[in-house]
């Protein structure tokens, strides 16, 4: 079973959704490439499920357009959209066995018994549940149920698969295992996938691109590595990975942290106050304060927490601001771990200086 040739792009534009007087999605536009694995990531209530439901056709938007392969589908009923969907809570039929759960969408589409049997077999094989067709759903583990839900979503060879937090009910190790399985399945089948999670690590592991949602809007959409290294807003920087924010000022084409001119690769932003986004792993302890080509930040050590493979050092800058440094416990690093109360110099390289608006 390969869906690659039937994968289609999705063009979402100008979507508005209100519940009563409350605006949930406002002027939301998003293009998903054919065969892309795109994740909607955002805090609870940011509108991820609502957008997925609009794509699937279960919720009607107040305005906007959704095109699949160039064809407008915004008024098309759900069963005509040819979209597979995996809900957060599996939504399997508990009174049916695995086979009949997976066969359900085929039955709805009046596929013959012989073809249904063949397709269900192939779907079971794909999700590695061969031989479990007769098993009742309530006799399966959480991960197995999740895979049944997935098999049911892909058995009718949909052009698009939507998944709403499909792994959130699973324990950590099964979740990580399923992340890799889902990713591999996507690679093999190539279906255009819109995936929802509020687990940033899951989003980073699985996605071609991530759209970060905040209060019904998309704040930034980029590849995971770009989103992490170059967040464009304070919200994105705070939501993906850990960050400390250091206030800086841009004037006359340079950026200043107190009386120090920052070395940075990017051009200086517009005149005024900004925030420097500092990731714990981008900060380092500088032994030689004469070192050039690095931004030096004098600080005082607060707590140092040893975590086996790595350590975390909380430090306070001269202005009283807290920053966090993390590094691996290589022998050379361990030999000179700072002690609480000790004055230190932190360094951040010019290429790692990222600024966002202070708001
Ligand atoms: N049927 C409804 N009637 C009124 N408000 C609703 C309805 N469905 C959702 N909302 C509201 O819309 C907003 C977005 O909800 P949505 O379920 O899309 O968020 P989400 O990003 O999926 O959140 P979560 O991560 O918690 O699943 C929330 O404030 C929610 O309360
Ligand atoms: Mg949701």
Coordinates of C-alpha atoms and ligand atoms in Angstrom, one line a residue:
X1 CA 0.0 0.0 0.0
X2 CA 1.6 3.3 -1.1
X3 CA -0.2 6.6 -0.9
X4 CA 2.7 8.6 -2.2
X5 CA 1.1 9.2 -5.6
X6 CA -2.2 10.4 -4.1
X7 CA -0.7 12.7 -1.5
X8 CA -2.2 16.1 -2.0
X9 CA -1.3 19.6 -0.7
X10 CA -3.7 21.5 1.6
X11 CA -4.2 25.2 1.3
X12 CA -5.9 26.8 4.3
X13 CA -6.6 30.5 4.0
X14 CA -8.4 33.1 6.0
X15 CA -10.1 30.7 8.4
X16 CA -12.3 32.4 11.1
X17 CA -14.0 30.5 13.8
X18 CA -16.1 31.9 16.6
X19 CA -18.1 30.1 19.2
X20 CA -20.8 32.7 20.1
X21 CA -19.0 36.0 20.5
X22 CA -15.7 34.4 21.3
X23 CA -13.1 34.3 18.5
X24 CA -11.2 31.0 18.5
X25 CA -9.4 31.2 15.2
X26 CA -8.7 34.5 13.4
X27 CA -7.6 34.9 9.8
X28 CA -5.6 31.7 10.0
X29 CA -3.7 30.7 6.8
X30 CA -1.4 27.7 6.4
X31 CA -0.1 25.7 3.4
X32 CA 0.8 22.1 3.9
X33 CA 2.8 20.5 1.1
X34 CA 1.9 17.2 -0.5
X35 CA 3.3 14.4 1.7
X36 CA 4.4 16.7 4.4
X37 CA 4.3 15.9 8.1
X38 CA 3.2 19.1 9.7
X39 CA 2.6 19.5 13.4
X40 CA 0.4 22.0 15.2
X41 CA 2.0 22.8 18.5
X42 CA 0.5 25.1 21.1
X43 CA -0.8 25.4 24.6
X44 CA -4.2 24.1 25.7
X45 CA -7.0 26.2 24.2
X46 CA -4.9 27.6 21.4
X47 CA -7.3 26.2 18.8
X48 CA -5.4 23.1 17.5
X49 CA -8.4 20.6 17.8
X50 CA -10.8 23.2 16.4
X51 CA -8.6 23.6 13.3
X52 CA -8.3 19.9 12.8
X53 CA -12.1 19.5 13.2
X54 CA -12.6 22.2 10.5
X55 CA -10.2 20.3 8.2
X56 CA -12.1 17.1 8.8
X57 CA -15.4 18.8 8.3
X58 CA -16.9 18.2 11.7
X59 CA -16.8 21.9 12.6
X60 CA -18.0 24.6 10.2
X61 CA -15.8 27.7 9.9
X62 CA -17.4 31.1 9.9
X63 CA -15.2 32.2 7.0
X64 CA -12.2 31.0 4.9
X65 CA -11.2 28.4 2.4
X66 CA -9.7 25.0 2.5
X67 CA -8.3 23.6 -0.7
X68 CA -7.1 20.0 -1.1
X69 CA -5.1 19.6 -4.3
X70 CA -6.6 22.8 -5.5
X71 CA -10.2 21.8 -4.9
X72 CA -12.4 23.7 -2.4
X73 CA -13.7 21.4 0.3
X74 CA -14.9 23.9 3.0
X75 CA -18.6 23.0 2.4
X76 CA -18.0 19.3 1.6
X77 CA -19.4 16.8 4.2
X78 CA -16.8 14.9 6.2
X79 CA -17.4 11.5 4.6
X80 CA -16.7 12.9 1.1
X81 CA -13.4 14.5 2.1
X82 CA -11.4 11.3 2.0
X83 CA -9.5 12.3 5.2
X84 CA -8.4 9.7 7.8
X85 CA -8.6 10.9 11.4
X86 CA -7.1 9.6 14.7
X87 CA -8.7 11.1 17.8
X88 CA -7.0 11.6 21.1
X89 CA -9.0 8.9 22.9
X90 CA -8.9 6.3 20.1
X91 CA -12.7 6.4 19.6
X92 CA -12.7 2.7 18.7
X93 CA -15.9 0.6 18.8
X94 CA -15.4 -1.4 22.0
X95 CA -18.1 -4.0 21.0
X96 CA -16.3 -4.9 17.8
X97 CA -13.2 -6.9 17.2
X98 CA -10.0 -5.4 15.6
X99 CA -11.0 -6.5 12.1
X100 CA -14.4 -4.9 12.2
X101 CA -13.0 -1.7 13.7
X102 CA -10.6 -1.4 10.9
X103 CA -13.1 -2.4 8.2
X104 CA -15.6 0.2 9.3
X105 CA -14.6 3.0 6.9
X106 CA -14.6 0.4 4.0
X107 CA -18.1 -0.7 4.9
X108 CA -19.2 2.9 4.9
X109 CA -17.8 3.1 1.4
X110 CA -19.4 -0.1 0.3
X111 CA -16.2 -1.9 -0.5
X112 CA -16.7 -5.6 -1.3
X113 CA -16.1 -8.2 1.4
X114 CA -13.2 -9.8 -0.5
X115 CA -11.4 -6.4 -1.0
X116 CA -12.2 -5.4 2.6
X117 CA -10.5 -8.6 3.9
X118 CA -7.5 -7.9 1.8
X119 CA -7.1 -4.3 2.8
X120 CA -7.6 -4.9 6.5
X121 CA -4.9 -7.6 6.3
X122 CA -2.5 -5.1 4.7
X123 CA -3.4 -2.4 7.2
X124 CA -2.8 -4.8 10.1
X125 CA 0.5 -5.8 8.6
X126 CA 1.5 -2.1 8.3
X127 CA 0.9 -1.3 12.0
X128 CA 2.4 -4.7 13.0
X129 CA -0.8 -6.2 14.4
X130 CA -0.9 -9.2 12.0
X131 CA -3.0 -12.1 13.5
X132 CA -4.9 -9.9 15.9
X133 CA -7.9 -9.3 13.8
X134 CA -10.2 -11.5 15.9
X135 CA -9.1 -9.9 19.2
X136 CA -11.6 -7.7 21.0
X137 CA -10.5 -4.1 21.4
X138 CA -10.8 -4.3 25.2
X139 CA -8.2 -7.1 25.2
X140 CA -5.5 -4.9 23.7
X141 CA -2.8 -2.8 25.3
X142 CA -3.0 1.0 24.9
X143 CA -0.3 1.0 22.2
X144 CA -2.1 -1.8 20.3
X145 CA -5.4 0.1 20.4
X146 CA -3.6 3.2 19.1
X147 CA -2.3 1.2 16.2
X148 CA -5.8 -0.1 15.5
X149 CA -7.0 3.5 15.4
X150 CA -4.2 4.3 13.0
X151 CA -4.9 1.3 10.8
X152 CA -8.6 2.4 10.6
X153 CA -7.5 5.9 9.6
X154 CA -5.3 4.7 6.7
X155 CA -7.2 1.6 5.5
X156 CA -9.2 3.5 2.9
X157 CA -6.1 5.1 1.5
X158 CA -7.0 8.7 2.4
X159 CA -5.3 11.6 0.8
X160 CA -4.8 13.2 4.1
X161 CA -4.4 12.0 7.7
X162 CA -5.2 14.1 10.7
X163 CA -4.1 13.1 14.2
X164 CA -5.1 14.8 17.4
X165 CA -2.7 14.0 20.2
X166 CA -2.7 10.3 19.3
X167 CA 0.0 9.3 21.8
X168 CA -0.9 11.4 24.8
X169 CA -2.6 8.5 26.7
X170 CA 0.5 6.3 26.4
X171 CA 3.3 5.9 28.9
X172 CA 6.7 7.5 28.0
X173 CA 8.5 4.5 26.6
X174 CA 5.6 3.4 24.4
X175 CA 5.0 6.9 23.3
X176 CA 8.6 7.3 22.2
X177 CA 8.4 3.9 20.4
X178 CA 5.2 4.9 18.6
X179 CA 6.7 8.3 17.6
X180 CA 9.3 6.4 15.6
X181 CA 6.7 4.0 14.2
X182 CA 4.4 6.8 13.1
X183 CA 7.3 8.6 11.5
X184 CA 8.4 5.5 9.6
X185 CA 4.9 4.8 8.5
X186 CA 4.6 8.3 7.2
X187 CA 7.9 7.8 5.3
X188 CA 6.6 4.6 3.8
X189 CA 3.1 5.8 2.8
X190 CA 3.9 9.5 2.2
X191 CA 0.4 10.8 3.1
X192 CA 0.0 14.5 3.9
X193 CA -0.3 14.5 7.7
X194 CA -1.4 17.2 10.1
X195 CA -0.5 16.2 13.6
X196 CA -1.5 17.8 16.9
X197 CA 0.5 17.7 20.1
X198 CA 1.4 20.0 23.0
X199 CA 4.6 18.0 23.6
X200 CA 7.4 20.0 22.1
X201 CA 9.9 17.1 22.0
X202 CA 7.4 15.0 20.2
X203 CA 6.8 17.7 17.6
X204 CA 10.6 18.2 17.1
X205 CA 11.2 14.5 16.7
X206 CA 8.5 13.8 14.2
X207 CA 7.8 16.8 12.0
X208 CA 8.9 18.2 8.7
X209 CA 7.6 21.6 9.9
X210 CA 6.0 22.8 13.1
X211 CA 3.3 25.6 13.3
X212 CA 3.3 27.1 16.7
X213 CA -0.2 28.3 17.7
X214 CA -1.0 30.9 20.3
X215 CA -4.5 32.1 21.0
X216 CA -6.0 31.1 17.6
X217 CA -3.1 32.4 15.5
X218 CA 0.1 30.8 14.0
X219 CA 3.0 32.6 15.6
X220 CA 5.7 30.9 13.5
X221 CA 5.9 28.0 11.1
X222 CA 9.3 26.5 10.3
X223 CA 11.4 23.4 10.3
X224 CA 12.1 22.1 13.9
X225 CA 15.8 23.2 13.8
X226 CA 14.9 26.7 12.6
X227 CA 12.2 27.1 15.1
X228 CA 14.5 26.1 17.9
X229 CA 17.6 28.1 16.8
X230 CA 15.8 31.1 15.4
X231 CA 12.5 31.7 17.3
X232 CA 10.9 34.9 16.1
X233 CA 8.9 35.8 19.1
X234 CA 9.2 35.6 22.9
X235 CA 6.3 33.2 23.0
X236 CA 7.9 30.7 20.5
X237 CA 11.3 31.0 22.3
X238 CA 9.6 30.3 25.6
X239 CA 7.4 27.5 24.3
X240 CA 10.1 25.5 22.5
X241 CA 13.0 24.6 24.6
X242 CA 14.2 26.4 27.7
X243 CA 15.2 30.1 27.5
X244 CA 16.4 32.9 29.7
X245 CA 15.6 36.4 28.4
X246 CA 18.2 39.2 28.7
X247 CA 17.0 42.8 28.0
X248 CA 19.2 44.6 25.5
X249 CA 18.9 47.8 23.5
X250 CA 19.5 48.5 19.9
X251 CA 20.8 52.0 19.0
X252 CA 22.7 53.4 16.0
X253 CA 23.1 50.0 14.4
X254 CA 24.5 48.2 17.4
X255 CA 23.0 46.2 20.2
X256 CA 24.0 46.9 23.8
X257 CA 23.7 44.8 27.0
X258 CA 24.2 47.5 29.7
X259 CA 27.6 49.1 28.7
X260 CA 28.7 46.2 26.5
X261 CA 28.3 46.1 22.8
X262 CA 27.1 42.7 21.6
X263 CA 28.9 40.8 19.0
X264 CA 26.3 39.2 16.8
X265 CA 26.1 37.7 13.3
X266 CA 22.6 39.0 12.6
X267 CA 22.0 42.6 11.7
X268 CA 20.9 44.9 14.6
X269 CA 17.1 45.1 14.8
X270 CA 15.1 48.4 14.9
X271 CA 16.1 51.0 17.6
X272 CA 14.7 50.2 21.0
X273 CA 14.4 47.5 23.6
X274 CA 14.7 43.8 22.7
X275 CA 15.3 40.6 24.4
X276 CA 18.2 38.2 23.9
X277 CA 17.1 34.6 23.9
X278 CA 19.6 32.5 25.8
X279 CA 19.4 28.7 25.6
X280 CA 21.1 26.8 28.5
X281 CA 23.4 24.8 26.2
X282 CA 24.6 27.9 24.3
X283 CA 26.0 29.5 27.4
X284 CA 29.5 28.4 28.5
X285 CA 31.8 29.0 31.3
X286 CA 34.7 31.2 30.2
X287 CA 37.9 30.7 32.0
X288 CA 39.9 33.4 30.2
X289 CA 38.1 36.8 30.4
X290 CA 40.6 38.1 27.7
X291 CA 38.9 35.7 25.2
X292 CA 37.7 37.6 22.2
X293 CA 34.9 36.9 19.7
X294 CA 32.5 36.0 22.4
X295 CA 30.0 38.0 24.5
X296 CA 31.1 37.9 28.1
X297 CA 28.5 38.1 30.9
X298 CA 29.8 38.5 34.4
X299 CA 27.6 36.5 36.9
X300 CA 27.4 34.9 40.3
X301 CA 26.7 31.2 40.7
X302 CA 23.5 30.3 42.5
X303 CA 22.8 26.6 42.5
X304 CA 24.8 23.9 40.7
X305 CA 22.8 20.7 40.2
X306 CA 24.6 17.6 39.2
X307 CA 22.4 15.3 37.1
X308 CA 24.8 12.4 36.2
X309 CA 25.3 12.9 32.5
X310 CA 25.0 16.7 32.7
X311 CA 24.9 19.6 35.2
X312 CA 22.8 22.7 35.4
X313 CA 24.1 25.9 36.8
X314 CA 21.8 28.7 37.8
X315 CA 23.5 32.1 37.8
X316 CA 22.6 35.6 38.5
X317 CA 23.8 38.4 36.2
X318 CA 24.9 41.8 37.5
X319 CA 21.4 43.2 36.9
X320 CA 19.9 40.5 39.1
X321 CA 18.5 38.5 36.1
X322 CA 18.6 34.7 36.4
X323 CA 20.1 32.6 33.6
X324 CA 20.6 28.9 33.2
X325 CA 23.6 27.0 31.8
X326 CA 23.7 23.3 31.0
X327 CA 26.7 21.2 30.0
X328 CA 27.7 17.6 29.8
X329 CA 29.9 16.2 32.6
X330 CA 33.1 15.7 30.6
X331 CA 36.0 15.1 33.0
X332 CA 37.6 18.5 32.1
X333 CA 34.3 20.2 32.9
X334 CA 33.7 18.3 36.1
X335 CA 37.2 19.1 37.4
X336 CA 36.2 22.8 37.5
X337 CA 32.6 22.9 38.3
X338 CA 31.7 26.3 39.8
X339 CA 30.7 26.5 43.4
X340 CA 27.6 28.5 44.7
X341 CA 28.5 32.1 45.4
X342 CA 31.5 32.1 43.2
X343 CA 31.9 34.9 40.6
X344 CA 32.0 33.5 37.0
X345 CA 32.0 34.7 33.5
X346 CA 29.5 33.3 31.1
X347 CA 30.1 33.4 27.3
X348 CA 27.7 33.4 24.4
X349 CA 29.0 33.2 20.9
X350 CA 28.1 35.8 18.3
X351 CA 26.4 33.2 16.1
X352 CA 24.2 32.2 19.0
X353 CA 22.8 35.7 19.7
X354 CA 19.1 35.7 18.9
X355 CA 16.9 38.7 19.6
X356 CA 13.1 38.9 19.9
X357 CA 10.8 41.8 20.5
X358 CA 10.3 42.8 24.2
X359 CA 6.6 42.5 24.7
Ligands
LIG1 N1 -18.0 23.7 21.0 C1 -17.4 24.7 21.6 N2 -18.1 25.7 22.1 C2 -17.5 26.8 22.7 N3 -16.2 26.9 22.8 C3 -15.4 25.9 22.3 C4 -16.0 24.8 21.7 N4 -15.0 24.0 21.3 C5 -13.8 24.6 21.7 N5 -14.1 25.7 22.3 C6 -13.1 26.7 22.8 O1 -12.2 27.0 21.8 C7 -10.9 27.2 22.2 C8 -9.9 26.3 21.5 O2 -10.2 24.9 21.8 P1 -9.4 23.7 21.1 O3 -10.1 22.5 21.6 O4 -9.3 23.9 19.7 O5 -8.0 23.9 21.8 P2 -6.7 22.9 21.7 O6 -5.6 23.8 21.2 O7 -7.1 21.7 21.0 O8 -6.5 22.6 23.3 P3 -6.0 21.3 24.0 O9 -4.5 21.3 23.9 O10 -6.4 21.5 25.4 O11 -6.6 20.1 23.4 C9 -10.9 26.9 23.7 O12 -11.0 28.1 24.4 C10 -12.2 26.1 23.9 O13 -12.8 26.3 25.2
LIG2 MG1 -7.2 19.7 21.5

